[in-house]
XYZ file of N, CA and C in Angstrom:
495
model
N -18.142 -18.870 11.760
C -18.584 -19.032 10.225
C -18.841 -17.925 9.860
N -18.609 -16.557 10.293
C -18.245 -15.518 9.402
C -16.756 -15.356 9.236
N -15.812 -16.198 9.667
C -14.738 -15.933 8.922
C -14.520 -16.891 7.686
N -15.270 -17.764 7.606
C -15.303 -18.542 6.402
C -16.557 -18.284 5.035
N -17.601 -17.449 5.506
C -17.860 -16.555 5.112
C -17.105 -15.724 4.183
N -16.407 -14.719 5.220
C -15.331 -13.962 4.130
C -14.466 -14.097 3.647
N -13.775 -15.506 3.929
C -12.880 -16.329 2.999
C -13.274 -16.740 1.808
N -14.781 -17.623 2.016
C -15.213 -17.750 0.997
C -15.597 -16.639 -0.322
N -16.092 -15.682 0.620
C -16.540 -14.637 -0.272
C -15.432 -13.803 -1.166
N -14.476 -14.146 -0.915
C -12.653 -13.517 -1.335
C -12.170 -14.237 -2.209
N -12.586 -15.622 -2.093
C -12.385 -16.747 -3.021
C -12.986 -16.454 -4.251
N -14.294 -15.807 -4.118
C -15.293 -16.576 -5.065
C -15.328 -14.868 -6.084
N -14.816 -13.734 -5.499
C -15.601 -12.584 -5.478
C -13.883 -11.956 -6.193
N -12.841 -12.487 -5.139
C -11.970 -11.728 -5.582
C -11.308 -10.846 -4.401
N -10.515 -9.940 -3.788
C -9.904 -9.433 -3.000
C -10.118 -7.806 -3.470
N -8.902 -8.207 -4.787
C -8.722 -6.296 -4.872
C -8.718 -6.234 -6.402
N -9.017 -5.544 -7.002
C -8.563 -5.512 -8.544
C -7.218 -4.866 -8.985
N -6.328 -5.302 -10.079
C -5.393 -4.901 -10.232
C -5.554 -3.525 -10.505
N -4.783 -2.807 -10.842
C -4.541 -1.185 -11.522
C -4.514 -1.094 -12.237
N -5.401 -0.477 -13.154
C -5.082 -0.377 -14.289
C -4.379 0.402 -15.166
N -3.484 1.252 -14.614
C -2.896 2.647 -15.158
C -1.411 1.713 -15.982
N -2.177 0.508 -16.455
C -0.750 -0.163 -17.655
C -1.461 -0.344 -18.542
N -0.565 -0.066 -19.359
C -0.811 -0.566 -21.520
C -1.036 -1.919 -21.394
N -1.893 -1.829 -22.118
C -1.905 -2.675 -23.260
C -0.850 -4.248 -23.537
N 0.168 -3.378 -23.884
C 1.477 -3.588 -24.549
C 2.651 -4.102 -23.336
N 2.807 -3.097 -22.615
C 3.100 -4.053 -21.135
C 2.578 -4.946 -20.477
N 1.193 -5.145 -20.399
C 0.660 -6.321 -19.419
C 1.251 -7.291 -20.711
N 0.689 -7.264 -21.706
C 1.047 -8.399 -22.815
C 2.934 -9.346 -22.262
N 3.502 -8.065 -22.164
C 4.519 -8.254 -21.597
C 4.962 -8.870 -20.757
N 3.911 -8.696 -19.602
C 4.479 -9.086 -17.793
C 3.545 -10.771 -18.419
N 3.134 -10.959 -19.019
C 1.961 -12.258 -19.434
C 2.874 -13.425 -18.577
N 3.991 -13.796 -19.397
C 5.037 -14.870 -18.997
C 5.757 -15.127 -17.707
N 5.623 -13.532 -16.716
C 5.780 -13.751 -15.618
C 4.779 -14.295 -14.450
N 3.998 -14.326 -14.605
C 2.803 -15.006 -13.973
C 2.556 -16.593 -14.818
N 2.793 -17.109 -16.010
C 2.246 -18.434 -16.204
C 3.599 -19.062 -16.195
N 4.871 -18.642 -16.376
C 5.728 -19.369 -15.648
C 6.912 -19.286 -15.090
N 7.756 -20.338 -14.905
C 9.209 -19.883 -14.113
C 9.718 -19.463 -14.915
N 10.579 -18.534 -13.677
C 11.843 -17.234 -14.774
C 13.106 -18.521 -14.813
N 13.444 -18.237 -16.294
C 14.064 -18.985 -17.171
C 13.249 -19.989 -17.675
N 12.340 -20.334 -17.984
C 11.793 -21.449 -18.146
C 12.393 -21.830 -19.931
N 12.436 -22.744 -20.688
C 12.805 -22.454 -21.400
C 11.333 -22.543 -23.029
N 11.749 -21.870 -23.753
C 10.721 -21.653 -24.662
C 9.623 -22.788 -25.297
N 10.087 -23.734 -25.112
C 9.731 -25.102 -25.472
C 9.031 -25.753 -24.164
N 8.403 -24.683 -23.008
C 7.873 -25.396 -22.042
C 6.118 -25.314 -22.342
N 5.508 -27.069 -21.595
C 4.293 -27.027 -22.114
C 3.431 -27.288 -20.893
N 2.102 -26.505 -20.575
C 1.674 -26.712 -19.632
C 0.336 -27.323 -19.200
N -0.593 -26.522 -18.238
C -2.172 -27.664 -18.470
C -2.182 -28.635 -19.410
N -1.537 -29.679 -18.716
C -1.662 -31.002 -19.429
C -1.155 -31.675 -21.025
N -0.231 -30.527 -20.887
C 0.344 -30.168 -22.747
C -0.478 -29.566 -23.354
N -1.741 -28.760 -22.460
C -2.509 -28.151 -23.573
C -1.861 -26.560 -24.165
N -1.122 -25.912 -23.478
C -0.591 -24.715 -23.578
C 0.723 -24.712 -23.649
N 1.211 -23.869 -24.859
C 2.282 -23.638 -25.154
C 3.050 -22.451 -24.820
N 4.536 -22.555 -24.802
C 5.106 -21.532 -24.648
C 5.421 -20.352 -23.755
N 6.051 -19.667 -23.188
C 6.284 -18.222 -22.497
C 4.654 -18.433 -21.999
N 4.034 -17.930 -23.004
C 2.374 -17.083 -22.920
C 1.434 -18.420 -22.523
N 1.604 -19.813 -22.475
C 1.181 -20.625 -22.113
C -0.671 -20.694 -23.108
N -0.090 -20.579 -24.223
C -1.169 -20.352 -24.920
C -1.879 -22.193 -25.503
N -3.189 -21.633 -25.390
C -3.834 -23.302 -25.817
C -4.169 -22.819 -27.248
N -4.192 -24.061 -28.242
C -4.869 -24.200 -29.400
C -6.095 -22.950 -29.627
N -6.959 -23.026 -29.119
C -8.203 -22.380 -29.583
C -8.099 -20.780 -29.014
N -6.910 -20.385 -28.378
C -6.418 -19.235 -28.652
C -6.003 -18.811 -30.094
N -4.875 -19.577 -30.616
C -4.528 -19.636 -31.750
C -5.577 -19.557 -33.036
N -6.611 -20.416 -32.835
C -7.731 -20.344 -33.441
C -8.246 -19.153 -33.765
N -8.292 -18.216 -32.481
C -9.093 -17.098 -32.186
C -8.270 -15.696 -33.054
N -6.967 -16.257 -32.478
C -5.650 -14.899 -33.558
C -6.188 -14.879 -34.989
N -5.728 -16.725 -35.414
C -5.989 -16.920 -36.963
C -7.630 -15.841 -37.349
N -8.617 -16.539 -36.657
C -9.551 -15.608 -36.846
C -10.011 -14.090 -36.812
N -8.960 -13.614 -35.805
C -9.105 -12.021 -35.808
C -7.871 -11.616 -36.841
N -7.460 -12.449 -36.861
C -5.820 -11.588 -37.986
C -5.772 -12.166 -39.460
N -6.811 -12.988 -39.430
C -6.553 -13.474 -41.077
C -5.054 -14.200 -41.209
N -4.453 -15.100 -40.013
C -3.372 -15.902 -39.935
C -3.483 -17.033 -40.185
N -2.440 -17.848 -40.808
C -2.287 -19.377 -40.521
C -1.485 -19.630 -39.577
N -1.248 -19.176 -38.425
C -0.671 -19.628 -37.056
C -1.050 -21.350 -36.760
N -0.049 -22.130 -36.413
C -0.333 -23.449 -35.956
C -0.082 -23.058 -33.982
N -0.430 -24.203 -33.607
C -0.334 -24.340 -32.385
C 1.043 -24.108 -31.920
N 1.555 -24.986 -32.146
C 3.207 -25.142 -32.171
C 4.108 -23.696 -32.409
N 3.668 -22.710 -33.255
C 4.253 -21.361 -32.990
C 3.949 -20.669 -32.368
N 3.210 -21.080 -31.192
C 3.186 -20.264 -29.520
C 4.358 -20.655 -29.173
N 5.112 -21.333 -29.346
C 6.238 -21.790 -28.442
C 7.384 -20.577 -28.423
N 7.187 -20.170 -30.142
C 8.268 -18.846 -30.312
C 7.610 -17.167 -29.512
N 8.457 -16.865 -28.440
C 8.298 -16.149 -27.755
C 7.738 -14.864 -28.210
N 8.176 -14.828 -29.659
C 7.583 -13.242 -30.295
C 6.240 -13.680 -30.588
N 5.919 -14.776 -31.639
C 4.600 -15.023 -31.791
C 3.730 -15.093 -30.810
N 4.179 -15.717 -29.322
C 3.355 -15.846 -28.433
C 2.857 -14.188 -28.192
N 3.792 -13.546 -27.989
C 3.344 -11.897 -27.720
C 2.716 -11.342 -28.597
N 3.058 -11.657 -30.218
C 2.035 -11.481 -31.046
C 0.742 -11.782 -30.853
N 0.319 -13.004 -30.635
C -0.720 -13.804 -30.465
C -1.974 -12.760 -29.259
N -1.100 -12.870 -27.741
C -1.393 -12.078 -26.845
C -2.029 -11.075 -27.103
N -0.657 -9.785 -27.829
C -1.735 -8.543 -28.503
C -2.602 -8.309 -29.178
N -2.823 -9.030 -29.883
C -3.602 -9.481 -31.233
C -5.033 -9.808 -30.248
N -5.135 -10.418 -29.857
C -6.449 -11.326 -29.239
C -6.767 -10.768 -28.094
N -5.963 -9.696 -27.335
C -6.526 -8.671 -26.369
C -6.813 -7.200 -26.441
N -6.310 -7.156 -27.970
C -6.552 -5.986 -28.559
C -7.983 -6.330 -28.865
N -8.388 -7.058 -29.386
C -9.538 -7.057 -30.446
C -10.916 -7.165 -29.073
N -10.792 -7.810 -27.847
C -11.559 -7.913 -27.478
C -11.574 -6.815 -26.185
N -10.665 -5.811 -26.214
C -10.328 -4.402 -25.632
C -11.990 -3.915 -26.299
N -11.478 -3.898 -27.506
C -12.433 -3.233 -28.431
C -13.679 -3.535 -28.271
N -14.525 -4.369 -27.994
C -15.669 -5.347 -27.515
C -15.691 -4.347 -26.088
N -15.176 -4.523 -25.664
C -15.244 -4.101 -24.091
C -15.621 -2.758 -24.077
N -14.703 -1.874 -25.434
C -15.448 -0.543 -24.919
C -16.455 0.074 -25.440
N -17.162 -1.295 -26.780
C -18.151 -0.876 -27.628
C -19.183 -0.845 -26.277
N -18.796 -1.472 -25.440
C -20.319 -1.731 -24.962
C -20.580 -0.695 -23.240
N -19.037 0.267 -23.584
C -19.288 1.480 -22.726
C -18.313 1.212 -21.525
N -17.942 0.568 -21.285
C -16.531 -0.143 -20.281
C -14.923 0.552 -20.240
N -14.641 0.779 -19.502
C -13.082 1.006 -19.991
C -12.303 -0.058 -19.512
N -11.793 -0.791 -19.994
C -11.071 -2.227 -20.257
C -9.853 -2.088 -19.102
N -9.701 -2.805 -18.342
C -8.940 -2.646 -17.423
C -8.206 -4.505 -17.122
N -6.965 -3.944 -16.230
C -5.847 -5.377 -16.416
C -6.941 -6.533 -15.478
N -7.840 -6.426 -14.824
C -8.887 -7.520 -14.867
C -9.741 -8.019 -15.903
N -9.970 -7.411 -16.847
C -10.592 -7.780 -17.841
C -10.001 -8.669 -18.767
N -8.643 -7.883 -19.036
C -7.244 -8.619 -19.336
C -7.184 -10.296 -18.878
N -6.834 -10.123 -17.806
C -6.331 -11.186 -17.100
C -7.943 -12.416 -17.116
N -9.050 -12.222 -16.917
C -10.290 -13.157 -17.275
C -9.740 -13.330 -18.233
N -9.904 -12.954 -19.466
C -9.866 -13.235 -21.051
C -9.261 -14.075 -21.477
N -7.279 -13.443 -20.868
C -6.380 -14.561 -21.259
C -6.326 -15.999 -20.425
N -6.729 -16.138 -19.186
C -7.136 -17.322 -18.497
C -8.377 -18.247 -18.662
N -9.336 -17.338 -19.241
C -11.138 -18.010 -19.384
C -11.834 -17.667 -20.332
N -10.868 -17.376 -21.804
C -11.948 -16.948 -22.706
C -12.360 -15.818 -23.052
N -12.475 -15.371 -24.135
C -12.980 -14.092 -25.299
C -14.151 -13.238 -24.007
N -15.001 -14.024 -23.876
C -16.073 -13.671 -22.941
C -16.098 -13.508 -21.295
N -14.958 -13.900 -20.675
C -14.750 -13.787 -19.727
C -14.452 -12.054 -18.717
N -14.293 -11.439 -19.690
C -14.303 -10.479 -19.235
C -15.336 -9.799 -18.390
N -16.757 -10.418 -19.292
C -17.985 -10.056 -18.463
C -18.110 -10.349 -17.011
N -17.196 -11.049 -16.442
C -17.409 -10.896 -15.097
C -16.907 -10.362 -14.201
N -15.447 -9.507 -15.130
C -15.295 -9.093 -13.731
C -16.468 -8.149 -12.998
N -17.552 -7.345 -13.495
C -18.422 -6.669 -13.618
C -19.889 -7.560 -12.808
N -19.709 -8.504 -13.559
C -21.263 -9.679 -13.209
C -20.418 -11.096 -12.610
N -19.917 -11.039 -11.474
C -19.237 -12.495 -11.188
C -20.362 -13.352 -11.104
N -19.819 -14.666 -11.386
C -20.789 -15.598 -11.538
C -20.413 -16.492 -10.156
N -21.385 -16.867 -9.257
C -21.410 -17.840 -8.300
C -21.066 -19.552 -8.910
N -19.664 -19.815 -9.432
C -19.319 -20.873 -9.821
C -17.507 -21.569 -9.569
N -17.149 -22.521 -10.091
C -15.942 -23.036 -10.049
C -15.032 -22.112 -11.257
N -15.492 -21.904 -12.139
C -15.051 -20.871 -13.538
C -14.260 -19.737 -12.467
N -15.541 -18.729 -11.887
C -15.044 -17.366 -11.450
C -14.040 -17.980 -10.047
N -14.088 -19.160 -9.788
C -12.982 -19.286 -9.034
C -11.940 -19.405 -8.915
N -11.632 -19.745 -10.189
C -10.206 -20.046 -10.686
C -10.023 -18.856 -11.783
N -11.055 -17.889 -12.067
C -10.516 -16.390 -12.315
C -9.931 -15.709 -11.689
N -10.793 -15.994 -10.177
C -10.153 -15.015 -8.911
C -8.867 -15.636 -8.480
N -8.228 -16.812 -9.093
C -6.902 -17.279 -8.637
C -6.402 -16.834 -9.540
N -6.232 -16.762 -10.574
C -5.624 -16.589 -11.691
C -5.225 -15.040 -11.525
N -5.793 -14.372 -11.375
C -5.857 -12.879 -11.335
C -4.914 -12.545 -9.292
N -4.723 -13.359 -8.416
C -4.424 -13.020 -7.574
C -3.189 -13.519 -7.694
N -2.945 -14.759 -9.007
C -1.669 -14.471 -8.571
C -0.688 -13.574 -9.863
N -1.909 -12.740 -10.606
C -0.996 -11.944 -11.648
C -0.926 -10.434 -11.339
N -1.862 -9.984 -10.256
C -1.943 -8.765 -9.699
C -0.774 -8.031 -8.831
N 0.127 -9.269 -8.630
C 1.042 -8.704 -7.517
C 2.178 -8.679 -8.398
N 2.443 -8.931 -9.240
C 3.287 -8.364 -10.884
C 2.901 -7.515 -11.293
N 1.810 -7.145 -11.555
C 1.533 -5.973 -12.309
C 1.354 -4.671 -11.296
N 0.981 -4.832 -10.387
C 1.071 -3.605 -9.133
C 2.712 -3.426 -9.065
N 3.686 -4.115 -8.985
C 4.890 -4.346 -8.695
C 5.749 -3.553 -10.318
N 5.058 -3.912 -11.110
C 5.580 -3.483 -12.620
C 5.149 -1.661 -12.803
N 4.057 -1.441 -11.999
C 3.353 -0.393 -12.141
C 4.050 0.911 -11.511
N 4.445 0.083 -9.800
C 4.611 0.893 -8.760
C 6.319 1.708 -9.358
N 7.161 0.251 -9.145
C 7.825 0.647 -10.233
C 8.489 1.195 -11.212
N 7.816 1.835 -12.531
C 7.345 2.622 -13.514
C 7.505 3.840 -12.635
N 6.407 4.217 -11.400
C 6.015 5.036 -10.952
C 7.384 6.009 -10.081
N 8.150 4.684 -9.289
C 9.561 5.028 -9.330
C 10.619 5.766 -9.884
N 10.182 5.188 -11.290
C 11.585 5.446 -11.890
C 11.032 7.097 -12.456
N 9.169 6.997 -12.781
C 9.430 8.606 -13.337
C 9.108 9.435 -11.850
N 9.484 9.519 -11.172
C 9.219 10.735 -9.855
C 10.541 11.519 -9.932
N 10.336 12.835 -9.838
C 12.293 13.131 -9.799
C 12.550 12.989 -8.414
N 13.912 12.641 -7.884
C 14.305 12.849 -6.681
C 14.415 14.343 -6.090
N 13.873 14.019 -4.580
C 13.641 14.932 -3.998
C 14.746 15.459 -3.712
N 15.045 16.701 -3.483
C 16.559 17.728 -2.997
C 16.526 18.047 -1.271
N 17.039 17.702 -0.670
C 16.688 18.450 0.890
C 18.010 19.379 1.575
């Protein structure tokens, strides 16, 4: 019984936060690594036809991007990886400002929750809810966190000077 309770808690609230020492620019460039299989065509469609391209962008995200930037992008523009990256960066930058304005330093977890759950999902990092959306967000985070941490660890190894014996 205790094991089931612990496992349920881990699924509901997540076990580990992603390391926060990643720039938003680097975070955005990593998104396709957990969204699609390696070497996927730029025309890939997911979420039962609702998500387009390497960034798996939904129409609501394009609408949000247009509202934020004044652009007139259409959903199919998200098939272009350059446009997908631009949409991701603009939308996540916008919400990062809202997070900062509330007195919280944005983390990779905030960005993951926004990318998977929408603009207001970042609030669930500090205030998890006992519902299916939280479980889905935590599952998404558990898929992306190893990729983010591997990137950070690799970056740190490249920065460290070699030791001489």
